[in-house]
Short mmCIF file of C-alpha atoms and ligand atoms in Angstrom, two decimals:
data_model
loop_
_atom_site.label_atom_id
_atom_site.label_comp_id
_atom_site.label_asym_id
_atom_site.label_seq_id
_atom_site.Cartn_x
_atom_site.Cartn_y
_atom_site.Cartn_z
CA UNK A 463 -4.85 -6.09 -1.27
CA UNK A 464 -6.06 -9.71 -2.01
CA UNK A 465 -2.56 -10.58 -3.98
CA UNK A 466 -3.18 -14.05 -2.57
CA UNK A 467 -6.53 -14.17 -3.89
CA UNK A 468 -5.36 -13.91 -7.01
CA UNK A 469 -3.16 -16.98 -6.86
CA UNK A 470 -6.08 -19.11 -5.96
CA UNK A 471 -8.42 -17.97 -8.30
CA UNK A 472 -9.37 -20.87 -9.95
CA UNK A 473 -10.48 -22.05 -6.87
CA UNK A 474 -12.66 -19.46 -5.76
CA UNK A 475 -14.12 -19.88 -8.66
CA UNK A 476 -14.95 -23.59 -8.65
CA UNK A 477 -16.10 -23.20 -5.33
CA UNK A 478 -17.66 -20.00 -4.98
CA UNK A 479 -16.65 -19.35 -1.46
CA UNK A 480 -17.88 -17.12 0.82
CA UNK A 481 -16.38 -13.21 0.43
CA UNK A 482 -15.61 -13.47 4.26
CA UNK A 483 -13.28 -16.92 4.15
CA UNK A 484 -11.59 -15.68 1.20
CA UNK A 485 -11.09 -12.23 2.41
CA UNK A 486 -9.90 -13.33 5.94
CA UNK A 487 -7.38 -16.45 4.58
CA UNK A 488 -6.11 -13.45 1.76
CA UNK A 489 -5.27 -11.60 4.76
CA UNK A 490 -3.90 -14.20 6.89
CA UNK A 491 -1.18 -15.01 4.39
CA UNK A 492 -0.08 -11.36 3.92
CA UNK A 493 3.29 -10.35 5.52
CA UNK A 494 5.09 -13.39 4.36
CA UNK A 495 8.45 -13.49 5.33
CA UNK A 496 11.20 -15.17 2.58
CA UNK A 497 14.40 -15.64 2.55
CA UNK A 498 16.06 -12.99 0.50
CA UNK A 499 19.00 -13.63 -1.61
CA UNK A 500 20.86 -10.10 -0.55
CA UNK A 501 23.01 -7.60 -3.25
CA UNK A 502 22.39 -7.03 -6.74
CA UNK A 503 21.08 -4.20 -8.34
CA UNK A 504 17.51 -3.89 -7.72
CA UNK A 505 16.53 -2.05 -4.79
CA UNK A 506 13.40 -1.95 -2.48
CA UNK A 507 12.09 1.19 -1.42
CA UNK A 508 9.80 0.10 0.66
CA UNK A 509 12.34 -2.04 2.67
CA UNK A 510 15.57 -0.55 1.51
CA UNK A 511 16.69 -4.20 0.27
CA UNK A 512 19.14 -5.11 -2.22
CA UNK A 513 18.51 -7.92 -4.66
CA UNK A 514 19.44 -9.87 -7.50
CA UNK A 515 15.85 -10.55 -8.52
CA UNK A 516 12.43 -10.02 -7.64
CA UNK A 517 10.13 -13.25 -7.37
CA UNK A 518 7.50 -14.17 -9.68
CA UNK A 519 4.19 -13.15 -9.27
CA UNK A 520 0.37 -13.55 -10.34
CA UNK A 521 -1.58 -15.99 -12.04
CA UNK A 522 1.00 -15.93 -14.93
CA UNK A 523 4.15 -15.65 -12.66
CA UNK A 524 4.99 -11.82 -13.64
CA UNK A 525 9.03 -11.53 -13.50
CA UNK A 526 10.49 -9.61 -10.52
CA UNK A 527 7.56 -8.27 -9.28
CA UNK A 528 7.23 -9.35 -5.56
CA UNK A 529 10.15 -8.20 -3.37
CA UNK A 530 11.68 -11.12 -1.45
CA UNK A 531 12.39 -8.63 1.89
CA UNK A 532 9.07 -7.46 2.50
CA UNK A 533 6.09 -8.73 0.27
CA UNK A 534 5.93 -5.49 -1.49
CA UNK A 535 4.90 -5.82 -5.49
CA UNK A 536 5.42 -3.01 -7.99
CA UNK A 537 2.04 -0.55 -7.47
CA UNK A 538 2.66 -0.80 -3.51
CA UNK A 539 6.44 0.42 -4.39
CA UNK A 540 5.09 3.26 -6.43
CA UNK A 541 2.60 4.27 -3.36
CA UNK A 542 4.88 3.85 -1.29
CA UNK A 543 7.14 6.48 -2.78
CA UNK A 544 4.62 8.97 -3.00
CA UNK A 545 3.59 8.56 0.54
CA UNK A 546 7.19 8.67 1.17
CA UNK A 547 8.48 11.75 -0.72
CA UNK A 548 5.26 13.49 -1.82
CA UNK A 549 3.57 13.15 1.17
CA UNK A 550 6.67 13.18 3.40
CA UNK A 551 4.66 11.02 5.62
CA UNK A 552 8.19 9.65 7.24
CA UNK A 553 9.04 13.17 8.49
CA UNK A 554 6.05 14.60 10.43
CA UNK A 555 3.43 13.22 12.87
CA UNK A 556 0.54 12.41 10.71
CA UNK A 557 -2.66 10.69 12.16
CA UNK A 558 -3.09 8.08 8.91
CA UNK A 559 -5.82 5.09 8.35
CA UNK A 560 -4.73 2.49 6.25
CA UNK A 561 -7.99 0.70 4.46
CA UNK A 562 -7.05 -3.22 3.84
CA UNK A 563 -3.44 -3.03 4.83
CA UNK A 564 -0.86 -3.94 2.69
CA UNK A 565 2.07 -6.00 4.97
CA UNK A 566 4.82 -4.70 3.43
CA UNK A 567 3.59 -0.24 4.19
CA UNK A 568 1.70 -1.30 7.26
CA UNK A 569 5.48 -2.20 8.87
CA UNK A 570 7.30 0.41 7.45
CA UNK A 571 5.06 2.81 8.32
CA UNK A 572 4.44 1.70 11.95
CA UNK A 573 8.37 1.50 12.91
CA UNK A 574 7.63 5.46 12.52
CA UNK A 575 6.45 6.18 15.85
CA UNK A 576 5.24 9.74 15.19
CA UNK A 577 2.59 8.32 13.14
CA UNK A 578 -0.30 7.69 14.90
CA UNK A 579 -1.69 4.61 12.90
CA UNK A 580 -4.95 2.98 12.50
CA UNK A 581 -5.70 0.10 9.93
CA UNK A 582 -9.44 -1.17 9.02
CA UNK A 583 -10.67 -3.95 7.28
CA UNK A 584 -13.88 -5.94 7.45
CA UNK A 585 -12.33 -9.49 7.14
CA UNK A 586 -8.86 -9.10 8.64
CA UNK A 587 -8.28 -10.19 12.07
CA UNK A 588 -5.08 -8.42 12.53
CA UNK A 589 -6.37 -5.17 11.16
CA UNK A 590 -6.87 -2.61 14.00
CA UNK A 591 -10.52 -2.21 13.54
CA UNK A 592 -13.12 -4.73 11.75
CA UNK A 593 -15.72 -1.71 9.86
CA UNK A 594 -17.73 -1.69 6.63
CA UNK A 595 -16.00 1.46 4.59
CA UNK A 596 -19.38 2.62 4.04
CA UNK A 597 -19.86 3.15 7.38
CA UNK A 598 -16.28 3.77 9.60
CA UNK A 599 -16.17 4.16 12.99
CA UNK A 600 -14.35 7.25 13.16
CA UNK A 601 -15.51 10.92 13.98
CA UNK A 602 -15.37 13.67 10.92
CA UNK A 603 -11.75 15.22 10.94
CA UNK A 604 -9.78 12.08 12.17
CA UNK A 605 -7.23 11.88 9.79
CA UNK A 606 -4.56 13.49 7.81
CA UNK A 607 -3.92 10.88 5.50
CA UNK A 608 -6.15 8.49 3.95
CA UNK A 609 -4.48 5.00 2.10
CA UNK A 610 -6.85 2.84 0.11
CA UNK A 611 -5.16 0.68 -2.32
CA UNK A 612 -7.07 -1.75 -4.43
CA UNK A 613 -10.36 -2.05 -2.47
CA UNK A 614 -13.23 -0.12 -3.77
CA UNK A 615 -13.31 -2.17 -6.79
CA UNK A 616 -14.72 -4.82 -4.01
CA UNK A 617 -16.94 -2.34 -2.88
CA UNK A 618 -20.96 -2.39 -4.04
CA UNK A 619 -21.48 1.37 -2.95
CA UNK A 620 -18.12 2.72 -3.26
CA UNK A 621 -19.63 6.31 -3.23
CA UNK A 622 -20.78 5.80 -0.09
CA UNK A 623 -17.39 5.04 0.86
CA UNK A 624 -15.61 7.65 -0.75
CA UNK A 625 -18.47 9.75 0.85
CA UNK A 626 -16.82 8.09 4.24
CA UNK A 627 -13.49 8.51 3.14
CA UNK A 628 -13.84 12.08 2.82
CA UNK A 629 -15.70 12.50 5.79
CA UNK A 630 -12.83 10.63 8.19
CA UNK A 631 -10.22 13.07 6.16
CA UNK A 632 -9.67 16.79 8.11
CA UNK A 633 -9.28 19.56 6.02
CA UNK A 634 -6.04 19.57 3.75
CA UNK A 635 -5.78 15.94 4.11
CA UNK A 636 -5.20 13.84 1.54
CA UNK A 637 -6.01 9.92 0.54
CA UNK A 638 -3.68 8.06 -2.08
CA UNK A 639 -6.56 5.87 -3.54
CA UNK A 640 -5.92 3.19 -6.14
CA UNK A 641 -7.97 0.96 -8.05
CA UNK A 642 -7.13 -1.18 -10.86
CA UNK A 643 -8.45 0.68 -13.75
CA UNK A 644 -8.58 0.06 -17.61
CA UNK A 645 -8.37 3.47 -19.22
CA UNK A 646 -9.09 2.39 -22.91
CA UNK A 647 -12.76 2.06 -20.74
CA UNK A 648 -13.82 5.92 -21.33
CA UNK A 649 -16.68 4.81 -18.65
CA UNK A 650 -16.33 2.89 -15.97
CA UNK A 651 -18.64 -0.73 -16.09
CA UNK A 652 -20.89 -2.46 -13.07
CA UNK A 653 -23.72 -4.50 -13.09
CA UNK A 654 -24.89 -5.13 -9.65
CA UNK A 655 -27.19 -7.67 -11.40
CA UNK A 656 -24.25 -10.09 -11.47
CA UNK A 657 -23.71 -11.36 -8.52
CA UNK A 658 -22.11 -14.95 -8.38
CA UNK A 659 -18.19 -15.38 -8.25
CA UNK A 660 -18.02 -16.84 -11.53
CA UNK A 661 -20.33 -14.24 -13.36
CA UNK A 662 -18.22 -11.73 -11.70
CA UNK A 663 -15.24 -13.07 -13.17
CA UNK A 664 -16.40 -13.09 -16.97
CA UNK A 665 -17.84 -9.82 -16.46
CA UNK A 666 -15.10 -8.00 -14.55
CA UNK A 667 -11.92 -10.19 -14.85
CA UNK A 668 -12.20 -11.01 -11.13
CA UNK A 669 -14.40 -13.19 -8.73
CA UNK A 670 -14.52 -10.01 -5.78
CA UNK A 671 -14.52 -7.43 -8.52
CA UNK A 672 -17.80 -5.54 -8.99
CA UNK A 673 -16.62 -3.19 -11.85
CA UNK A 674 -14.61 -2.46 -14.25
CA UNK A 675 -13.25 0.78 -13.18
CA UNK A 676 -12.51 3.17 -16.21
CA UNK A 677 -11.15 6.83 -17.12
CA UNK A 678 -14.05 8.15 -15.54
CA UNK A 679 -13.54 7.17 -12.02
CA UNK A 680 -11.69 10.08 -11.11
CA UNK A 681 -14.58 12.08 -11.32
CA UNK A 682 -16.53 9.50 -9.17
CA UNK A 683 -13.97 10.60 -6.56
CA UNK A 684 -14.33 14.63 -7.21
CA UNK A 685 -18.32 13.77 -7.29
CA UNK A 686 -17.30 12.88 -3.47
CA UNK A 687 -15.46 15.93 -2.56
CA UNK A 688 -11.93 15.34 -3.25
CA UNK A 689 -9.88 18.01 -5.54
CA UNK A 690 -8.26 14.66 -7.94
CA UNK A 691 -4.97 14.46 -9.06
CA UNK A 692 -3.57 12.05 -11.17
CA UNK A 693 -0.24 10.31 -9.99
CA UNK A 694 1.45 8.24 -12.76
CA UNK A 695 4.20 5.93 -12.61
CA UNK A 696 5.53 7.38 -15.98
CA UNK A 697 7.04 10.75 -13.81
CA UNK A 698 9.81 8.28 -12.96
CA UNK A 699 12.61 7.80 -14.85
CA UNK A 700 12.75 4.48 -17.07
CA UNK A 701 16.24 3.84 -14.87
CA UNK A 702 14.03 3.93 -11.48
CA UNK A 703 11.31 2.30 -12.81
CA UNK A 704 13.92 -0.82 -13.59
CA UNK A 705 15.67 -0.81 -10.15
CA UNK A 706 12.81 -0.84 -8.23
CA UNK A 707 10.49 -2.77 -10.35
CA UNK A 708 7.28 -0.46 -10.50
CA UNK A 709 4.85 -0.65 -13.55
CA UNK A 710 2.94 1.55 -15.67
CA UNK A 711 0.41 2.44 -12.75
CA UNK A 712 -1.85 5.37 -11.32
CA UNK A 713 -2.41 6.87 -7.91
CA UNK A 714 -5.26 9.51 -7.26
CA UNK A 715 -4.41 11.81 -4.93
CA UNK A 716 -7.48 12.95 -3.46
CA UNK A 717 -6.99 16.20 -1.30
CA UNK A 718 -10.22 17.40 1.20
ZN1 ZN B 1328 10.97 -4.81 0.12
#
């Protein structure tokens, strides 16, 4: 989520601009579609592309990171492949709700048409539904699967919206969550006393970001319900993890 953001940070910041025009032009620009440069040896799971190279990405135009076929960057590869293969969300009809779709898995998992798919987000026009995560418009039990990638560090309450996640989630189901998290942080830092872009940004690297989440948020998420496992990039192989371009990253796989 909010990859574009990131590129126009310096603006945000100069400007402070409103959450909702920031949030809702991030979105806008998702899905981009490039011109790939086809064959080579690194390989997109997400869109089953071949490529010589990634593109850069980031403030600091990271090497290889975005893939040119379908947008993806190296943490949604990494989901991707869990929902994929751990999940097996590809081979059985799964009712899923995608929180602030990512392009790149929003396609490739609606051309799966035993998936019955729903997508929220409270700036995005194209999402499916417009709701606050705190407060989803969904009856208890809707879903099997749960995907929320990089948003509740945006998120004041984000118990209450774990509280919500867990709630939408039937029995057995399970969300992939991911934050951004600094784990040399043994606790996890907020101040809801700062509350401008640019105080947000010294204080929490970001201008959206309202904490610093750190090796403690797991148990945030068990505190809401969830039995927490720990998903790390590092069970690849150092070959995969160069083909496809995924980086030293965690999911939590939350299971009602
Ligand atoms: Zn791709």
């Amino acid at each position: 989520m909010l990859d574009d953001l990131n590129r126009r940070l310096a603006a945000v910041q100069r400007l402070n601009v409103p959450a909702e025009a920031v949030y809702g032009r991030a979105r806008s620009e998702g899905g981009t579609v490039l011109s790939p440069a086809r064959g080579g040896t690194l390989h997109c799971p997400v869109c089953d592309g071949r490529f010589r190279k990634f593109l850069p990405f980031g403030l600091n135009g990271r090497r290889n990171a975005r893939c040119p076929g379908c947008g993806s960057l190296e943490r949604h590869r990494f989901l991707w492949l869990l929902l994929r293969d751990d999940y097996k969300l590809l081979r059985r009809r799964a009712r899923v709700l995608h929180v602030a779709p990512e392009p790149a898995i929003r396609d490739a998992l609606a051309a799966n048409r035993a998936i019955r798919y729903v997508s929220v987000d409270l700036f995005d026009p194209t999402a499916d539904r417009a709701a606050d995560l705190a407060a989803l418009p969904f009856p208890s039990g809707a879903f099997d699967t749960v995907i929320c990638s990089h948003v509740l560090e945006h998120v004041a309450d984000d118990r209450a919206a774990m509280a919500e996640l867990h709630r939408v989630l039937a029995r057995g189901g399970r969300a992939a969550i991911m934050v951004p998290l600094d784990l040399t942080r043994a606790a996890t830092f907020e101040d809801p006393t700062i509350d401008t872009a640019a105080g947000r940004n010294a204080a929490f690297g970001h201008p959206y970001h309202v904490r610093i989440c750190g090796a403690d948020y797991g148990d945030r998420l068990r505190s809401a319900g969830f039995a927490v496992r720990q998903v790390r990039s590092n069970m690849l192989s150092a070959h995969y993890r160069r083909i496809w371009r995924i980086n030293r990253t965690l999911v939590f796989d939350c299971r009602k």
